[in-house]
GROMACS .gro file of C-alpha atoms in nm:
model
  246
    1MET     CA    1  -0.818   1.722  -2.083
    2THR     CA    2  -0.767   1.345  -2.047
    3PRO     CA    3  -0.970   1.137  -1.798
    4ARG     CA    4  -0.654   1.091  -1.588
    5ASN     CA    5  -0.603   1.469  -1.568
    6VAL     CA    6  -0.968   1.520  -1.477
    7ALA     CA    7  -0.929   1.265  -1.197
    8ALA     CA    8  -0.620   1.443  -1.067
    9VAL     CA    9  -0.800   1.779  -1.061
   10PHE     CA   10  -1.099   1.624  -0.887
   11LEU     CA   11  -0.871   1.468  -0.625
   12CYS     CA   12  -0.715   1.804  -0.550
   13LEU     CA   13  -1.058   1.958  -0.504
   14LEU     CA   14  -1.147   1.686  -0.256
   15MET     CA   15  -0.866   1.794  -0.026
   16TRP     CA   16  -1.109   2.057   0.111
   17PRO     CA   17  -0.926   2.385   0.051
   18VAL     CA   18  -1.001   2.653   0.306
   19ALA     CA   19  -0.742   2.905   0.192
   20ALA     CA   20  -0.610   3.033  -0.138
   21ALA     CA   21  -0.442   2.755  -0.337
   22GLY     CA   22  -0.115   2.945  -0.354
   23GLN     CA   23  -0.093   2.949   0.027
   24ARG     CA   24  -0.132   2.574   0.070
   25THR     CA   25   0.116   2.292   0.022
   26LEU     CA   26   0.129   1.936   0.143
   27VAL     CA   27   0.443   1.723   0.160
   28ILE     CA   28   0.491   1.380   0.312
   29GLN     CA   29   0.793   1.450   0.527
   30GLN     CA   30   0.837   1.088   0.637
   31PHE     CA   31   0.669   0.760   0.545
   32ASP     CA   32   0.759   0.463   0.767
   33ALA     CA   33   0.622   0.112   0.728
   34ASP     CA   34   0.666  -0.179   0.966
   35VAL     CA   35   0.578  -0.502   0.785
   36GLY     CA   36   0.555  -0.841   0.953
   37VAL     CA   37   0.524  -1.176   0.776
   38GLY     CA   38   0.369  -1.442   0.998
   39ARG     CA   39   0.415  -1.817   0.979
   40ASP     CA   40   0.046  -1.836   0.891
   41GLY     CA   41   0.108  -1.626   0.579
   42VAL     CA   42  -0.069  -1.318   0.714
   43VAL     CA   43   0.108  -0.985   0.651
   44THR     CA   44   0.061  -0.717   0.915
   45VAL     CA   45   0.142  -0.356   0.828
   46THR     CA   46   0.179  -0.042   1.039
   47GLU     CA   47   0.229   0.278   0.840
   48THR     CA   48   0.341   0.594   1.019
   49ILE     CA   49   0.283   0.890   0.787
   50ARG     CA   50   0.408   1.238   0.877
   51PRO     CA   51   0.256   1.502   0.646
   52ARG     CA   52   0.380   1.862   0.659
   53PHE     CA   53   0.092   2.104   0.607
   54THR     CA   54   0.139   2.461   0.490
   55GLY     CA   55  -0.185   2.654   0.510
   56SER     CA   56  -0.506   2.501   0.638
   57TRP     CA   57  -0.612   2.144   0.555
   58ASN     CA   58  -0.866   1.893   0.681
   59GLY     CA   59  -0.655   1.583   0.630
   60LEU     CA   60  -0.511   1.354   0.365
   61TYR     CA   61  -0.579   1.048   0.153
   62ARG     CA   62  -0.395   0.717   0.172
   63THR     CA   63  -0.446   0.504  -0.139
   64ILE     CA   64  -0.340   0.138  -0.105
   65PRO     CA   65  -0.310  -0.085  -0.415
   66ILE     CA   66  -0.519  -0.401  -0.367
   67GLU     CA   67  -0.595  -0.527  -0.717
   68TYR     CA   68  -0.336  -0.683  -0.944
   69ARG     CA   69  -0.325  -0.878  -1.270
   70THR     CA   70  -0.179  -1.228  -1.293
   71PRO     CA   71   0.041  -1.326  -1.590
   72GLN     CA   72  -0.262  -1.517  -1.722
   73GLY     CA   73  -0.470  -1.198  -1.727
   74PHE     CA   74  -0.690  -1.277  -1.427
   75THR     CA   75  -0.760  -1.039  -1.138
   76TYR     CA   76  -0.600  -1.090  -0.798
   77ASP     CA   77  -0.745  -0.896  -0.501
   78LEU     CA   78  -0.574  -0.854  -0.166
   79ARG     CA   79  -0.796  -0.939   0.130
   80LEU     CA   80  -0.705  -0.629   0.329
   81ASP     CA   81  -0.863  -0.544   0.665
   82ILE     CA   82  -0.812  -0.201   0.824
   83GLU     CA   83  -0.754  -0.242   1.197
   84SER     CA   84  -0.711   0.119   1.308
   85VAL     CA   85  -0.623   0.474   1.207
   86THR     CA   86  -0.481   0.684   1.491
   87ASP     CA   87  -0.256   0.977   1.569
   88GLU     CA   88   0.093   0.929   1.714
   89ALA     CA   89  -0.050   0.909   2.070
   90GLY     CA   90  -0.288   0.630   1.971
   91ALA     CA   91  -0.604   0.844   1.969
   92PRO     CA   92  -0.846   0.733   1.692
   93LEU     CA   93  -0.870   0.950   1.384
   94ARG     CA   94  -1.192   0.975   1.187
   95TYR     CA   95  -1.162   0.809   0.848
   96GLU     CA   96  -1.367   0.671   0.561
   97SER     CA   97  -1.270   0.362   0.360
   98SER     CA   98  -1.384   0.304   0.002
   99ARG     CA   99  -1.293   0.109  -0.310
  100GLU     CA  100  -1.174   0.318  -0.604
  101ARG     CA  101  -1.068   0.127  -0.915
  102HIS     CA  102  -0.789  -0.107  -0.799
  103TYR     CA  103  -0.721   0.074  -0.473
  104ARG     CA  104  -0.846   0.088  -0.115
  105LYS     CA  105  -0.880   0.459  -0.047
  106LEU     CA  106  -0.872   0.603   0.305
  107LYS     CA  107  -0.992   0.957   0.365
  108ILE     CA  108  -0.835   1.061   0.696
  109TRP     CA  109  -0.935   1.368   0.896
  110ILE     CA  110  -0.647   1.521   1.094
  111PRO     CA  111  -0.737   1.790   1.352
  112GLY     CA  112  -0.519   2.101   1.361
  113ALA     CA  113  -0.365   2.040   1.018
  114GLN     CA  114  -0.250   2.397   0.963
  115ASP     CA  115   0.114   2.509   0.925
  116THR     CA  116   0.241   2.206   1.112
  117VAL     CA  117   0.365   1.848   1.089
  118LYS     CA  118   0.117   1.584   1.200
  119THR     CA  119   0.121   1.204   1.225
  120ALA     CA  120  -0.128   0.943   1.106
  121VAL     CA  121  -0.076   0.575   1.192
  122VAL     CA  122  -0.259   0.321   0.974
  123ARG     CA  123  -0.267  -0.045   1.076
  124TYR     CA  124  -0.400  -0.327   0.860
  125ARG     CA  125  -0.370  -0.699   0.786
  126VAL     CA  126  -0.350  -0.878   0.452
  127ARG     CA  127  -0.443  -1.246   0.449
  128ASN     CA  128  -0.323  -1.325   0.097
  129GLY     CA  129  -0.034  -1.085   0.044
  130LEU     CA  130   0.234  -1.345  -0.033
  131LYS     CA  131   0.326  -1.529  -0.354
  132PHE     CA  132   0.429  -1.893  -0.356
  133PHE     CA  133   0.641  -2.068  -0.618
  134ASP     CA  134   0.800  -2.413  -0.636
  135GLU     CA  135   1.144  -2.284  -0.544
  136HIS     CA  136   1.065  -1.990  -0.315
  137ASP     CA  137   0.810  -1.784  -0.125
  138GLU     CA  138   0.788  -1.412  -0.196
  139LEU     CA  139   0.668  -1.083  -0.054
  140TYR     CA  140   0.622  -0.833  -0.336
  141TRP     CA  141   0.501  -0.520  -0.161
  142ASN     CA  142   0.430  -0.167  -0.283
  143ILE     CA  143   0.532   0.008   0.038
  144THR     CA  144   0.410   0.362  -0.026
  145GLY     CA  145   0.172   0.318  -0.319
  146ASP     CA  146   0.228   0.516  -0.637
  147GLU     CA  147  -0.080   0.739  -0.640
  148TRP     CA  148   0.048   1.023  -0.422
  149ASP     CA  149  -0.013   1.368  -0.573
  150VAL     CA  150   0.250   1.514  -0.339
  151PRO     CA  151   0.621   1.435  -0.288
  152ILE     CA  152   0.752   1.195  -0.024
  153GLU     CA  153   1.077   1.331   0.113
  154ARG     CA  154   1.186   1.011   0.285
  155ALA     CA  155   1.043   0.658   0.289
  156ARG     CA  156   1.160   0.370   0.501
  157ALA     CA  157   1.032   0.017   0.562
  158VAL     CA  158   1.136  -0.251   0.809
  159ILE     CA  159   1.028  -0.602   0.710
  160HIS     CA  160   1.028  -0.885   0.966
  161LEU     CA  161   1.036  -1.244   0.838
  162PRO     CA  162   0.998  -1.551   1.063
  163PRO     CA  163   1.326  -1.609   1.252
  164ASP     CA  164   1.410  -1.945   1.090
  165VAL     CA  165   1.364  -1.835   0.728
  166THR     CA  166   1.668  -1.904   0.506
  167GLY     CA  167   1.793  -1.807   0.162
  168ILE     CA  168   1.674  -1.446   0.174
  169ARG     CA  169   1.707  -1.237  -0.145
  170ALA     CA  170   1.582  -0.880  -0.161
  171HIS     CA  171   1.551  -0.599  -0.415
  172ALA     CA  172   1.386  -0.256  -0.402
  173PHE     CA  173   1.243  -0.050  -0.688
  174THR     CA  174   1.156   0.320  -0.699
  175GLY     CA  175   0.977   0.552  -0.938
  176GLY     CA  176   0.647   0.538  -1.124
  177TYR     CA  177   0.441   0.230  -1.205
  178GLY     CA  178   0.657  -0.035  -1.373
  179SER     CA  179   0.986   0.144  -1.305
  180GLN     CA  180   1.302  -0.065  -1.261
  181GLU     CA  181   1.496   0.215  -1.092
  182SER     CA  182   1.649   0.125  -0.756
  183ALA     CA  183   1.712   0.449  -0.565
  184ALA     CA  184   1.685   0.271  -0.232
  185ALA     CA  185   1.926   0.101   0.005
  186VAL     CA  186   1.849  -0.250   0.134
  187SER     CA  187   2.017  -0.392   0.445
  188GLU     CA  188   1.974  -0.720   0.631
  189ALA     CA  189   2.010  -0.809   0.999
  190GLY     CA  190   1.919  -1.173   1.041
  191THR     CA  191   1.565  -1.209   0.909
  192THR     CA  192   1.488  -0.837   0.941
  193LEU     CA  193   1.535  -0.621   0.634
  194THR     CA  194   1.540  -0.242   0.609
  195VAL     CA  195   1.464  -0.051   0.290
  196GLU     CA  196   1.528   0.323   0.270
  197THR     CA  197   1.498   0.560  -0.023
  198THR     CA  198   1.801   0.760  -0.133
  199ARG     CA  199   1.610   1.040  -0.308
  200VAL     CA  200   1.279   1.225  -0.286
  201LEU     CA  201   0.982   1.041  -0.438
  202ASN     CA  202   0.799   1.281  -0.667
  203PHE     CA  203   0.444   1.297  -0.805
  204ARG     CA  204   0.303   0.942  -0.849
  205GLU     CA  205   0.627   0.771  -0.748
  206GLY     CA  206   0.668   0.504  -0.484
  207VAL     CA  207   0.897   0.233  -0.351
  208THR     CA  208   0.836  -0.140  -0.390
  209VAL     CA  209   1.025  -0.427  -0.228
  210ALA     CA  210   1.059  -0.783  -0.357
  211ILE     CA  211   1.181  -1.035  -0.097
  212ALA     CA  212   1.219  -1.408  -0.164
  213TRP     CA  213   1.310  -1.689   0.077
  214ASN     CA  214   1.327  -2.066   0.080
  215PRO     CA  215   0.992  -2.245   0.123
  216GLY     CA  216   0.896  -2.464   0.418
  217VAL     CA  217   0.851  -2.212   0.700
  218VAL     CA  218   0.550  -2.001   0.602
  219ALA     CA  219   0.219  -2.187   0.562
  220ARG     CA  220   0.100  -2.202   0.203
  221PRO     CA  221  -0.265  -2.152   0.104
  222THR     CA  222  -0.480  -2.459   0.052
  223GLY     CA  223  -0.656  -2.539  -0.272
  224ALA     CA  224  -0.981  -2.416  -0.116
  225ASP     CA  225  -0.812  -2.086  -0.025
  226LYS     CA  226  -0.690  -2.038  -0.381
  227THR     CA  227  -1.029  -2.118  -0.529
  228ARG     CA  228  -1.208  -1.876  -0.296
  229ASP     CA  229  -0.966  -1.593  -0.372
  230PHE     CA  230  -0.985  -1.657  -0.746
  231LEU     CA  231  -1.365  -1.665  -0.761
  232SER     CA  232  -1.411  -1.360  -0.537
  233ALA     CA  233  -1.176  -1.155  -0.759
  234ASN     CA  234  -1.311  -1.289  -1.091
  235VAL     CA  235  -1.682  -1.321  -1.019
  236ALA     CA  236  -1.765  -1.195  -1.369
  237LEU     CA  237  -1.631  -1.524  -1.508
  238LEU     CA  238  -1.916  -1.708  -1.336
  239ILE     CA  239  -2.192  -1.513  -1.513
  240PRO     CA  240  -2.196  -1.718  -1.838
  241PHE     CA  241  -2.220  -2.042  -1.638
  242LEU     CA  242  -2.503  -1.904  -1.425
  243VAL     CA  243  -2.689  -1.790  -1.736
  244ALA     CA  244  -2.637  -2.127  -1.899
  245GLY     CA  245  -2.762  -2.297  -1.584
  246VAL     CA  246  -3.080  -2.087  -1.583
   0.00000   0.00000   0.00000
């Protein structure tokens, strides 16, 4: 058994089975994301996840990608802050947050998760979630993540850009990591874009959106910001210099 298969088996065991495995299924019936891009460059995200539980469960995991590789081979970490995890009525849900490889992993307890559809609402902010180029600014966002061990029947995202942004171009991609498939519809209404899948997302499949717009509206990071983000994500590069200094 490969390490990846071992990890998948271990993940299933962590879902706290309380009934025979054959009597339990978990499907994400609906995954909605509301994504806002601020003039200050901060991205705010509200995810409304509706899992359908068959059998008895204690909750679910939400795994958010936060570590990426630059074309130069360096690490780039998202500065992601969880603001709240609640049910659909706004009541707080118990959760644990941890770092696992290049993901932020949330373990969410959901009361009454037995033969029913429940709702978990996850809110967070990302302070360095945008990319900036000479000719355009860009939001490249993995909406659902691609580490789900269960299918997502329907995924939808609404992305709000600042009202005076111009030159908007958008594409959506579906499937496993690195896929170029585009089984998703993208529509625009002013500076608000809606992305909706046109098929079920299966095991370890997700939907990613790439949106570009003309620069000049959203604040770009300063040189100090870039240096801080680079050093915090690539701290291992400092070790030889520290050793040499000693």
